Amino acid sequence: MGPDDTDYETLFRRFYPLVLSFFRRRGFAGESAADLTQDVFERVYRAWEGYRGDAERSWIVQIATNVWKNELRRQMAQKRDMHVVSLDSRPGDDDDRALEPRDREDDPETSILARERRRRLRDALTRLPPQARRCALLRYQQGLKYREIADLLELSVGTVKSHLAQAKERLRGELEGEPALSGRSGGER
Amino acid sequence: MSREAVSTASEAWDELDRELAADLGPGQPPATHPSLDELVAFQVGELEPGERERLLDHLAACSSCSLAVRETARHRAPEREGEPEALPEAEIDAAWRVTRERTVARPTAGVERFPPPRPATRPPRWLPLAATFLVAMGLGFLLGDRQASSPLVNPALVELLPASDGGTRGGEAPAVDPPQADGLHVLLAGRQTGGAGGSWTYRAVVRDARGRTVARVDGLRPDAAGRLSFVLRERPAPGSYVVELHPSAAGADAAALDTFPLELPKP
């Protein structure tokens, strides 16, 4: 079952540019935008019999919105499933310098100190303001670049740097209260 | 400050970066994750401020979810919608030809594309009498099959993938449209046994979050693509469900071949 062919073609020609623009403005290019637009009009066709309203534009935009959300959901499901956390890799800095973790756990005593240090740092993290804490986690746990953090949190790069500087100052303050590990000379507690 | 002093301060600052990276990351991934619907709602800007803050906290701690959001960030809503761009008539003509082929020129478009499953074998002649007897005894509900004989005009289609395929991929129901949709057409895709033309039939059991059976559909056969599908005439209430897939021949207590998460969002 479907709409009258002529009516459907009229509707298609009237709203095709609107729907295609809808997807292009959401970052879908070329065939992706055309495919999603196609999907919308197939759904419109299937739903036509049940449609009783006269606000066709908002009805079609609603269907396009649902198709958009479905596509986001599909892509995010794939990305989330594919992701494998590497315990070794540390993505680089903005200028591609890697944040290479220092190895300081090569003897039992140092290992105990390192664990204690981590615990204190993580405690200190929880006391940071929310945005500074998120920036620090994204930077030091996930190894993201400033731009990536900014995009995720919808902040400017400058704001991210400012939050990170604040977080680093606070975390450095936390570290200064402990014996230095770099010398590995048997720090006292 | 001398050049050497600046250099030393900068190196110390970078050294602190490396120390923090070593000490803080990577942490344990969170035990629970937001649903894909919540991630989508974040991406399209539909979360309430409090929900958004909680989700940001999760993203900061979860590399898996943050990757999913970052990789799709370019598809966020635009700041301004604007007027649709003018298209050449030839482009619209070409698009119409494709659309026409897939809609008006295809007599099976719509629900007929995914016909409701038919029974595995022709039912014996005594079955109607037996069924009548069971209904009369008040046991009809035990049959559990909620399908009706009359075709649905426009059931919403949800395509599910098994949890064993990596969890939630495709596991969330698409946003249901159109709003006038009646019923729910569930398509079980992904890894299955048997395949098209096989002699096996399957039983799907829909359970709610508490494990209660919401619907049971037996006698399912794979379609040409090896997928199984069934139609629930009444869409279950919004919530989390799981569709268990069993061979028809298996006992009620047998372990499922696969489970398919199903999230039905609030309209």
Short mmCIF file of C-alpha atoms in Angstrom, two decimals:
data_model
loop_
_atom_site.label_atom_id
_atom_site.label_comp_id
_atom_site.label_asym_id
_atom_site.label_seq_id
_atom_site.Cartn_x
_atom_site.Cartn_y
_atom_site.Cartn_z
CA MET A 1 0.00 0.00 0.00
CA GLY A 2 1.22 3.45 -0.73
CA PRO A 3 0.22 6.91 -1.69
CA ASP A 4 -1.04 7.92 -5.06
CA ASP A 5 1.98 7.96 -7.36
CA THR A 6 1.46 11.51 -8.53
CA ASP A 7 0.97 12.87 -5.04
CA TYR A 8 4.03 11.04 -3.85
CA GLU A 9 6.18 12.34 -6.69
CA THR A 10 4.96 15.88 -6.02
CA LEU A 11 5.82 15.52 -2.37
CA PHE A 12 9.19 14.00 -3.19
CA ARG A 13 10.16 16.82 -5.56
CA ARG A 14 8.98 19.43 -3.10
CA PHE A 15 10.87 18.11 -0.09
CA TYR A 16 13.89 16.31 -1.53
CA PRO A 17 16.12 19.43 -1.36
CA LEU A 18 15.00 20.05 2.21
CA VAL A 19 15.85 16.54 3.37
CA LEU A 20 19.13 16.37 1.48
CA SER A 21 20.16 19.71 3.02
CA PHE A 22 19.12 18.39 6.42
CA PHE A 23 21.72 15.62 6.17
CA ARG A 24 24.42 17.66 4.48
CA ARG A 25 24.24 20.20 7.29
CA ARG A 26 24.81 17.36 9.69
CA GLY A 27 28.08 16.42 8.11
CA PHE A 28 26.91 13.68 5.77
CA ALA A 29 28.46 14.10 2.38
CA GLY A 30 27.93 12.65 -1.06
CA GLU A 31 26.35 9.24 -1.16
CA SER A 32 25.78 9.09 2.57
CA ALA A 33 23.49 12.10 2.44
CA ALA A 34 21.73 10.75 -0.64
CA ASP A 35 21.25 7.31 0.94
CA LEU A 36 19.82 8.73 4.13
CA THR A 37 17.52 10.98 2.14
CA GLN A 38 16.40 7.93 0.20
CA ASP A 39 15.70 6.17 3.45
CA VAL A 40 13.54 9.06 4.61
CA PHE A 41 11.40 8.97 1.49
CA GLU A 42 10.96 5.22 1.67
CA ARG A 43 9.69 5.66 5.21
CA VAL A 44 7.46 8.50 4.09
CA TYR A 45 6.04 6.20 1.45
CA ARG A 46 5.39 3.41 3.90
CA ALA A 47 3.85 5.76 6.44
CA TRP A 48 1.71 7.70 4.03
CA GLU A 49 -1.39 5.62 4.59
CA GLY A 50 -1.34 6.31 8.28
CA TYR A 51 -0.60 10.00 7.99
CA ARG A 52 -3.60 12.16 8.70
CA GLY A 53 -2.11 15.60 9.18
CA ASP A 54 -1.49 18.42 6.77
CA ALA A 55 1.82 19.67 8.23
CA GLU A 56 3.85 17.66 5.76
CA ARG A 57 7.04 19.61 6.24
CA SER A 58 7.28 19.06 9.99
CA TRP A 59 6.20 15.43 9.56
CA ILE A 60 8.98 14.79 7.05
CA VAL A 61 11.52 16.64 9.19
CA GLN A 62 10.50 14.44 12.10
CA ILE A 63 11.11 11.33 10.03
CA ALA A 64 14.45 12.75 8.85
CA THR A 65 15.35 13.41 12.49
CA ASN A 66 14.61 9.81 13.36
CA VAL A 67 16.69 8.56 10.46
CA TRP A 68 19.53 10.85 11.56
CA LYS A 69 19.35 9.51 15.12
CA ASN A 70 19.28 5.94 13.86
CA GLU A 71 22.38 6.57 11.80
CA LEU A 72 24.15 8.15 14.78
CA ARG A 73 23.14 5.19 16.91
CA ARG A 74 24.39 2.72 14.32
CA GLN A 75 27.74 4.47 13.95
CA MET A 76 28.22 4.90 17.68
CA ALA A 77 27.40 1.24 18.31
CA GLN A 78 30.08 0.23 15.83
CA LYS A 79 32.67 2.58 17.30
CA ARG A 80 31.92 1.56 20.83
CA ASP A 81 32.13 -2.13 19.99
CA MET A 82 35.28 -1.81 17.94
CA HIS A 83 37.24 0.10 20.53
CA VAL A 84 40.05 -1.78 22.16
CA VAL A 85 41.89 -0.07 24.96
CA SER A 86 45.61 -0.39 24.55
CA LEU A 87 47.49 -0.50 27.79
CA ASP A 88 50.66 0.62 26.09
CA SER A 89 49.79 3.38 23.70
CA ARG A 90 49.83 6.99 24.80
CA PRO A 91 48.67 9.32 22.06
CA GLY A 92 50.90 12.27 21.37
CA ASP A 93 50.78 15.88 22.35
CA ASP A 94 49.54 18.64 20.06
CA ASP A 95 53.00 18.79 18.59
CA ASP A 96 53.06 14.99 18.31
CA ARG A 97 55.29 14.46 21.30
CA ALA A 98 54.20 11.31 23.00
CA LEU A 99 53.39 11.32 26.68
CA GLU A 100 55.60 8.42 27.51
CA PRO A 101 54.92 7.09 30.95
CA ARG A 102 57.92 6.79 33.18
CA ASP A 103 58.79 3.41 34.48
CA ARG A 104 59.28 3.72 38.18
CA GLU A 105 58.07 0.39 39.47
CA ASP A 106 61.15 -1.74 39.07
CA ASP A 107 61.50 -2.62 42.72
CA PRO A 108 58.97 -3.50 45.42
CA GLU A 109 59.55 -0.42 47.55
CA THR A 110 59.16 1.90 44.60
CA SER A 111 56.08 0.01 43.55
CA ILE A 112 54.42 0.62 46.90
CA LEU A 113 55.26 4.30 46.73
CA ALA A 114 53.96 4.50 43.20
CA ARG A 115 50.66 2.93 44.19
CA GLU A 116 50.31 5.37 47.04
CA ARG A 117 51.13 8.23 44.73
CA ARG A 118 48.49 7.10 42.26
CA ARG A 119 45.91 6.84 44.99
CA ARG A 120 46.64 10.37 46.14
CA LEU A 121 46.53 11.71 42.62
CA ARG A 122 43.21 10.05 41.93
CA ASP A 123 41.84 11.45 45.17
CA ALA A 124 43.07 14.86 44.15
CA LEU A 125 41.37 14.45 40.79
CA THR A 126 38.00 14.01 42.44
CA ARG A 127 38.46 17.34 44.20
CA LEU A 128 39.04 19.26 40.98
CA PRO A 129 36.26 21.37 39.45
CA PRO A 130 34.25 19.24 37.00
CA GLN A 131 35.61 20.63 33.74
CA ALA A 132 39.21 20.60 34.96
CA ARG A 133 38.77 17.02 36.15
CA ARG A 134 37.29 15.94 32.82
CA CYS A 135 40.07 17.65 30.90
CA ALA A 136 42.70 15.96 33.06
CA LEU A 137 41.11 12.54 32.67
CA LEU A 138 40.76 12.91 28.93
CA ARG A 139 44.33 14.12 28.65
CA TYR A 140 46.12 11.77 31.02
CA GLN A 141 43.90 8.69 31.02
CA GLN A 142 42.72 8.68 27.43
CA GLY A 143 45.69 10.56 25.97
CA LEU A 144 43.55 12.93 23.89
CA LYS A 145 44.91 16.00 22.17
CA TYR A 146 43.71 19.45 23.18
CA ARG A 147 41.58 19.72 20.04
CA GLU A 148 39.93 16.36 20.69
CA ILE A 149 39.12 17.32 24.27
CA ALA A 150 37.75 20.64 23.10
CA ASP A 151 35.49 18.98 20.52
CA LEU A 152 34.20 16.43 22.96
CA LEU A 153 33.43 18.90 25.73
CA GLU A 154 32.34 21.62 23.29
CA LEU A 155 34.92 24.06 24.63
CA SER A 156 37.57 26.16 22.94
CA VAL A 157 41.12 24.85 22.84
CA GLY A 158 42.19 27.81 24.95
CA THR A 159 39.66 26.91 27.63
CA VAL A 160 40.86 23.33 27.62
CA LYS A 161 44.46 24.47 28.09
CA SER A 162 43.36 26.72 30.92
CA HIS A 163 41.50 23.89 32.66
CA LEU A 164 44.49 21.59 32.20
CA ALA A 165 46.88 24.16 33.61
CA GLN A 166 44.63 24.50 36.64
CA ALA A 167 44.46 20.74 37.03
CA LYS A 168 48.21 20.35 36.68
CA GLU A 169 48.90 23.02 39.29
CA ARG A 170 46.62 21.29 41.75
CA LEU A 171 48.01 17.85 41.00
CA ARG A 172 51.58 19.12 41.20
CA GLY A 173 50.74 20.52 44.60
CA GLU A 174 49.60 17.07 45.56
CA LEU A 175 52.85 15.53 44.32
CA GLU A 176 55.04 18.03 46.09
CA GLY A 177 53.93 16.67 49.40
CA GLU A 178 55.51 13.31 48.74
CA PRO A 179 59.05 12.00 48.57
CA ALA A 180 60.58 12.16 45.11
CA LEU A 181 60.50 8.92 43.20
CA SER A 182 62.78 9.95 40.40
CA GLY A 183 65.90 9.44 42.47
CA ARG A 184 64.64 6.09 43.74
CA SER A 185 66.81 6.51 46.78
CA GLY A 186 64.33 5.03 49.18
CA GLY A 187 61.96 7.87 49.82
CA GLU A 188 60.69 8.29 53.34
CA ARG A 189 57.03 8.39 54.22
CA MET B 1 63.77 35.06 33.53
CA SER B 2 66.72 33.76 31.57
CA ARG B 3 66.35 31.56 28.52
CA GLU B 4 67.82 28.64 30.48
CA ALA B 5 65.35 29.14 33.31
CA VAL B 6 62.40 29.24 30.88
CA SER B 7 63.66 26.11 29.22
CA THR B 8 64.02 24.35 32.54
CA ALA B 9 60.51 25.39 33.62
CA SER B 10 59.07 24.17 30.33
CA GLU B 11 60.86 20.86 30.63
CA ALA B 12 59.63 20.44 34.18
CA TRP B 13 56.10 21.18 33.01
CA ASP B 14 56.39 18.57 30.25
CA GLU B 15 57.91 16.13 32.69
CA LEU B 16 54.87 16.63 34.91
CA ASP B 17 52.70 15.77 31.88
CA ARG B 18 54.52 12.48 31.49
CA GLU B 19 54.33 11.72 35.18
CA LEU B 20 50.62 12.35 35.27
CA ALA B 21 50.08 10.24 32.16
CA ALA B 22 52.00 7.43 33.83
CA ASP B 23 50.22 7.76 37.13
CA LEU B 24 46.68 8.37 36.01
CA GLY B 25 46.10 6.43 32.90
CA PRO B 26 44.65 4.34 31.66
CA GLY B 27 42.21 3.72 34.48
CA GLN B 28 39.70 0.96 34.91
CA PRO B 29 36.81 1.35 32.46
CA PRO B 30 33.48 2.02 34.15
CA ALA B 31 31.37 -1.02 34.91
CA THR B 32 28.26 0.48 33.38
CA HIS B 33 27.72 2.56 30.29
CA PRO B 34 25.00 4.89 29.09
CA SER B 35 22.66 3.45 26.52
CA LEU B 36 23.17 4.33 22.90
CA ASP B 37 19.99 6.37 23.12
CA GLU B 38 21.59 8.53 25.80
CA LEU B 39 24.71 9.00 23.68
CA VAL B 40 22.53 9.96 20.73
CA ALA B 41 20.55 12.37 22.89
CA PHE B 42 23.84 13.96 23.97
CA GLN B 43 24.96 14.26 20.39
CA VAL B 44 21.75 15.88 19.19
CA GLY B 45 21.53 18.17 22.22
CA GLU B 46 18.44 16.65 23.82
CA LEU B 47 19.84 15.93 27.29
CA GLU B 48 18.76 17.95 30.30
CA PRO B 49 21.63 19.90 31.90
CA GLY B 50 21.99 17.47 34.81
CA GLU B 51 21.95 14.45 32.51
CA ARG B 52 24.50 16.13 30.28
CA GLU B 53 26.86 16.71 33.20
CA ARG B 54 26.61 13.08 34.25
CA LEU B 55 27.24 11.91 30.72
CA LEU B 56 30.28 14.19 30.39
CA ASP B 57 31.65 12.66 33.58
CA HIS B 58 31.21 9.22 32.06
CA LEU B 59 32.85 10.24 28.78
CA ALA B 60 35.84 11.58 30.68
CA ALA B 61 36.28 8.21 32.38
CA CYS B 62 35.35 5.89 29.49
CA SER B 63 37.53 5.76 26.42
CA SER B 64 35.07 3.51 24.61
CA CYS B 65 32.09 5.83 24.89
CA SER B 66 34.19 8.94 24.32
CA LEU B 67 35.52 7.42 21.11
CA ALA B 68 31.98 6.71 19.93
CA VAL B 69 30.97 10.31 20.62
CA ARG B 70 34.11 11.85 19.14
CA GLU B 71 33.91 9.79 15.98
CA THR B 72 30.37 10.94 15.31
CA ALA B 73 30.73 14.52 16.49
CA ARG B 74 30.80 15.81 12.92
CA HIS B 75 27.18 14.69 12.58
CA ARG B 76 25.92 16.86 15.42
CA ALA B 77 23.10 19.28 14.85
CA PRO B 78 24.12 22.43 13.00
CA GLU B 79 24.04 25.71 14.85
CA ARG B 80 21.66 27.08 12.26
CA GLU B 81 19.31 25.15 10.02
CA GLY B 82 18.92 27.68 7.23
CA GLU B 83 17.04 27.32 3.98
CA PRO B 84 17.47 24.19 1.84
CA GLU B 85 19.97 24.53 -0.93
CA ALA B 86 18.69 24.79 -4.47
CA LEU B 87 19.31 21.63 -6.45
CA PRO B 88 19.52 21.15 -10.19
CA GLU B 89 16.38 19.59 -11.60
CA ALA B 90 18.46 16.79 -13.10
CA GLU B 91 19.68 15.77 -9.65
CA ILE B 92 16.14 15.61 -8.32
CA ASP B 93 15.07 13.64 -11.40
CA ALA B 94 17.82 11.12 -10.86
CA ALA B 95 16.98 10.77 -7.17
CA TRP B 96 13.30 10.35 -8.00
CA ARG B 97 14.05 7.52 -10.41
CA VAL B 98 15.89 5.64 -7.68
CA THR B 99 13.22 6.34 -5.11
CA ARG B 100 10.47 5.34 -7.47
CA GLU B 101 12.14 2.00 -8.04
CA ARG B 102 12.27 1.41 -4.33
CA THR B 103 8.74 2.51 -3.51
CA VAL B 104 5.92 2.89 -5.98
CA ALA B 105 7.46 0.54 -8.52
CA ARG B 106 7.92 -2.17 -5.92
CA PRO B 107 4.64 -3.83 -5.07
CA THR B 108 6.06 -5.46 -1.99
CA ALA B 109 7.30 -2.27 -0.38
CA GLY B 110 6.29 -1.85 3.20
CA VAL B 111 5.43 -4.52 5.64
CA GLU B 112 5.21 -7.20 2.94
CA ARG B 113 8.96 -7.02 2.50
CA PHE B 114 9.36 -8.81 5.80
CA PRO B 115 6.40 -11.12 5.98
CA PRO B 116 5.47 -12.41 9.39
CA PRO B 117 6.82 -15.89 9.98
CA ARG B 118 4.67 -18.80 9.01
CA PRO B 119 4.36 -22.00 10.97
CA ALA B 120 7.06 -24.55 10.29
CA THR B 121 4.66 -27.22 9.18
CA ARG B 122 1.07 -27.39 8.13
CA PRO B 123 -0.94 -27.74 11.32
CA PRO B 124 -2.78 -31.02 11.73
CA ARG B 125 -6.53 -30.98 11.23
CA TRP B 126 -7.29 -31.70 14.86
CA LEU B 127 -5.38 -28.61 16.01
CA PRO B 128 -8.28 -26.12 15.80
CA LEU B 129 -10.40 -28.38 17.98
CA ALA B 130 -7.61 -28.81 20.48
CA ALA B 131 -6.93 -25.09 20.51
CA THR B 132 -10.59 -24.33 21.08
CA PHE B 133 -10.57 -26.75 23.96
CA LEU B 134 -7.52 -25.17 25.53
CA VAL B 135 -8.96 -21.69 25.20
CA ALA B 136 -12.15 -22.87 26.76
CA MET B 137 -10.11 -24.23 29.63
CA GLY B 138 -8.55 -20.83 30.15
CA LEU B 139 -5.15 -21.98 29.03
CA GLY B 140 -5.00 -20.10 25.78
CA PHE B 141 -2.54 -17.61 27.12
CA LEU B 142 0.04 -20.36 27.49
CA LEU B 143 0.38 -20.49 23.73
CA GLY B 144 2.02 -17.16 24.00
CA ASP B 145 2.00 -16.26 20.32
CA ARG B 146 0.73 -12.75 20.05
CA GLN B 147 0.60 -12.55 16.34
CA ALA B 148 -2.73 -11.81 14.78
CA SER B 149 -3.96 -13.16 11.53
CA SER B 150 -4.68 -9.80 9.94
CA PRO B 151 -1.58 -8.07 8.55
CA LEU B 152 -0.42 -4.90 10.18
CA VAL B 153 -0.42 -1.85 8.00
CA ASN B 154 2.72 -0.30 9.26
CA PRO B 155 4.62 -1.88 12.10
CA ALA B 156 7.77 -0.10 13.22
CA LEU B 157 10.80 -2.10 12.22
CA VAL B 158 13.63 -2.72 14.65
CA GLU B 159 16.71 -4.64 13.62
CA LEU B 160 18.62 -6.34 16.41
CA LEU B 161 22.01 -7.95 16.52
CA PRO B 162 22.96 -10.58 19.07
CA ALA B 163 24.60 -9.57 22.30
CA SER B 164 27.32 -12.09 21.53
CA ASP B 165 28.31 -10.00 18.54
CA GLY B 166 29.88 -7.49 20.84
CA GLY B 167 27.08 -6.17 22.92
CA THR B 168 24.85 -3.38 21.88
CA ARG B 169 25.62 -2.90 18.24
CA GLY B 170 22.25 -2.42 16.68
CA GLY B 171 20.71 -3.53 19.90
CA GLU B 172 18.83 -0.37 20.52
CA ALA B 173 15.63 0.07 18.69
CA PRO B 174 15.68 2.78 16.11
CA ALA B 175 13.57 5.77 16.96
CA VAL B 176 10.14 4.58 15.98
CA ASP B 177 8.64 6.33 13.08
CA PRO B 178 6.15 7.07 11.89
CA PRO B 179 4.33 7.91 15.10
CA GLN B 180 1.27 6.14 13.74
CA ALA B 181 3.14 2.85 13.54
CA ASP B 182 1.17 -0.06 14.85
CA GLY B 183 2.93 -3.00 16.37
CA LEU B 184 6.57 -3.81 16.29
CA HIS B 185 8.33 -5.77 13.59
CA VAL B 186 11.44 -7.30 15.11
CA LEU B 187 14.18 -8.41 12.75
CA LEU B 188 16.89 -10.60 14.27
CA ALA B 189 20.02 -10.14 12.20
CA GLY B 190 23.61 -11.16 12.69
CA ARG B 191 24.90 -14.56 13.64
CA GLN B 192 22.37 -17.34 13.54
CA THR B 193 22.29 -21.02 12.94
CA GLY B 194 20.46 -22.86 10.21
CA GLY B 195 20.32 -20.23 7.50
CA ALA B 196 17.83 -19.83 4.71
CA GLY B 197 16.12 -22.97 3.60
CA GLY B 198 17.18 -24.91 6.65
CA SER B 199 14.82 -27.29 8.30
CA TRP B 200 15.25 -25.78 11.73
CA THR B 201 12.61 -23.59 13.23
CA TYR B 202 13.15 -21.22 16.09
CA ARG B 203 11.39 -19.79 19.04
CA ALA B 204 11.83 -16.17 20.12
CA VAL B 205 11.03 -15.20 23.67
CA VAL B 206 10.83 -11.53 24.61
CA ARG B 207 11.59 -10.88 28.25
CA ASP B 208 11.44 -7.64 30.17
CA ALA B 209 14.15 -6.33 32.51
CA ARG B 210 12.88 -8.57 35.30
CA GLY B 211 13.02 -11.65 33.15
CA ARG B 212 9.27 -11.94 32.72
CA THR B 213 8.05 -13.26 29.41
CA VAL B 214 6.38 -10.53 27.42
CA ALA B 215 5.86 -12.47 24.22
CA ARG B 216 6.75 -15.82 22.75
CA VAL B 217 6.75 -16.58 19.04
CA ASP B 218 7.44 -20.08 17.79
CA GLY B 219 7.97 -21.64 14.39
CA LEU B 220 10.25 -18.95 13.00
CA ARG B 221 12.15 -19.77 9.82
CA PRO B 222 15.07 -17.78 8.41
CA ASP B 223 14.33 -15.61 5.38
CA ALA B 224 16.46 -15.60 2.24
CA ALA B 225 19.13 -13.59 4.03
CA GLY B 226 19.21 -16.00 6.96
CA ARG B 227 17.41 -13.57 9.25
CA LEU B 228 14.48 -14.26 11.47
CA SER B 229 11.66 -11.85 12.03
CA PHE B 230 8.40 -11.66 13.88
CA VAL B 231 5.74 -9.09 14.52
CA LEU B 232 4.35 -8.08 17.87
CA ARG B 233 0.91 -6.70 17.31
CA GLU B 234 1.16 -4.58 20.44
CA ARG B 235 4.39 -2.73 21.02
CA PRO B 236 5.68 -3.40 24.56
CA ALA B 237 5.92 -0.49 26.96
CA PRO B 238 9.13 1.58 26.77
CA GLY B 239 11.98 -0.13 28.58
CA SER B 240 14.75 -2.67 28.30
CA TYR B 241 14.02 -6.08 26.90
CA VAL B 242 15.94 -9.03 25.66
CA VAL B 243 14.90 -11.35 22.86
CA GLU B 244 16.07 -14.90 23.43
CA LEU B 245 16.43 -17.19 20.46
CA HIS B 246 15.94 -20.93 20.94
CA PRO B 247 15.53 -23.86 18.59
CA SER B 248 11.85 -24.76 18.54
CA ALA B 249 12.75 -28.27 19.58
CA ALA B 250 14.58 -27.14 22.72
CA GLY B 251 12.92 -27.40 26.09
CA ALA B 252 11.72 -24.33 27.93
CA ASP B 253 14.73 -24.41 30.23
CA ALA B 254 17.33 -24.76 27.50
CA ALA B 255 19.92 -22.04 27.13
CA ALA B 256 19.29 -19.51 24.39
CA LEU B 257 21.27 -19.72 21.15
CA ASP B 258 21.59 -15.98 21.20
CA THR B 259 20.18 -13.01 23.01
CA PHE B 260 19.31 -9.71 21.37
CA PRO B 261 19.10 -6.58 23.53
CA LEU B 262 16.10 -4.45 22.71
CA GLU B 263 15.69 -0.92 24.05
CA LEU B 264 12.35 0.69 23.43
CA PRO B 265 12.63 4.41 24.03
CA LYS B 266 9.82 6.56 25.25
CA PRO B 267 8.03 8.16 22.37
#
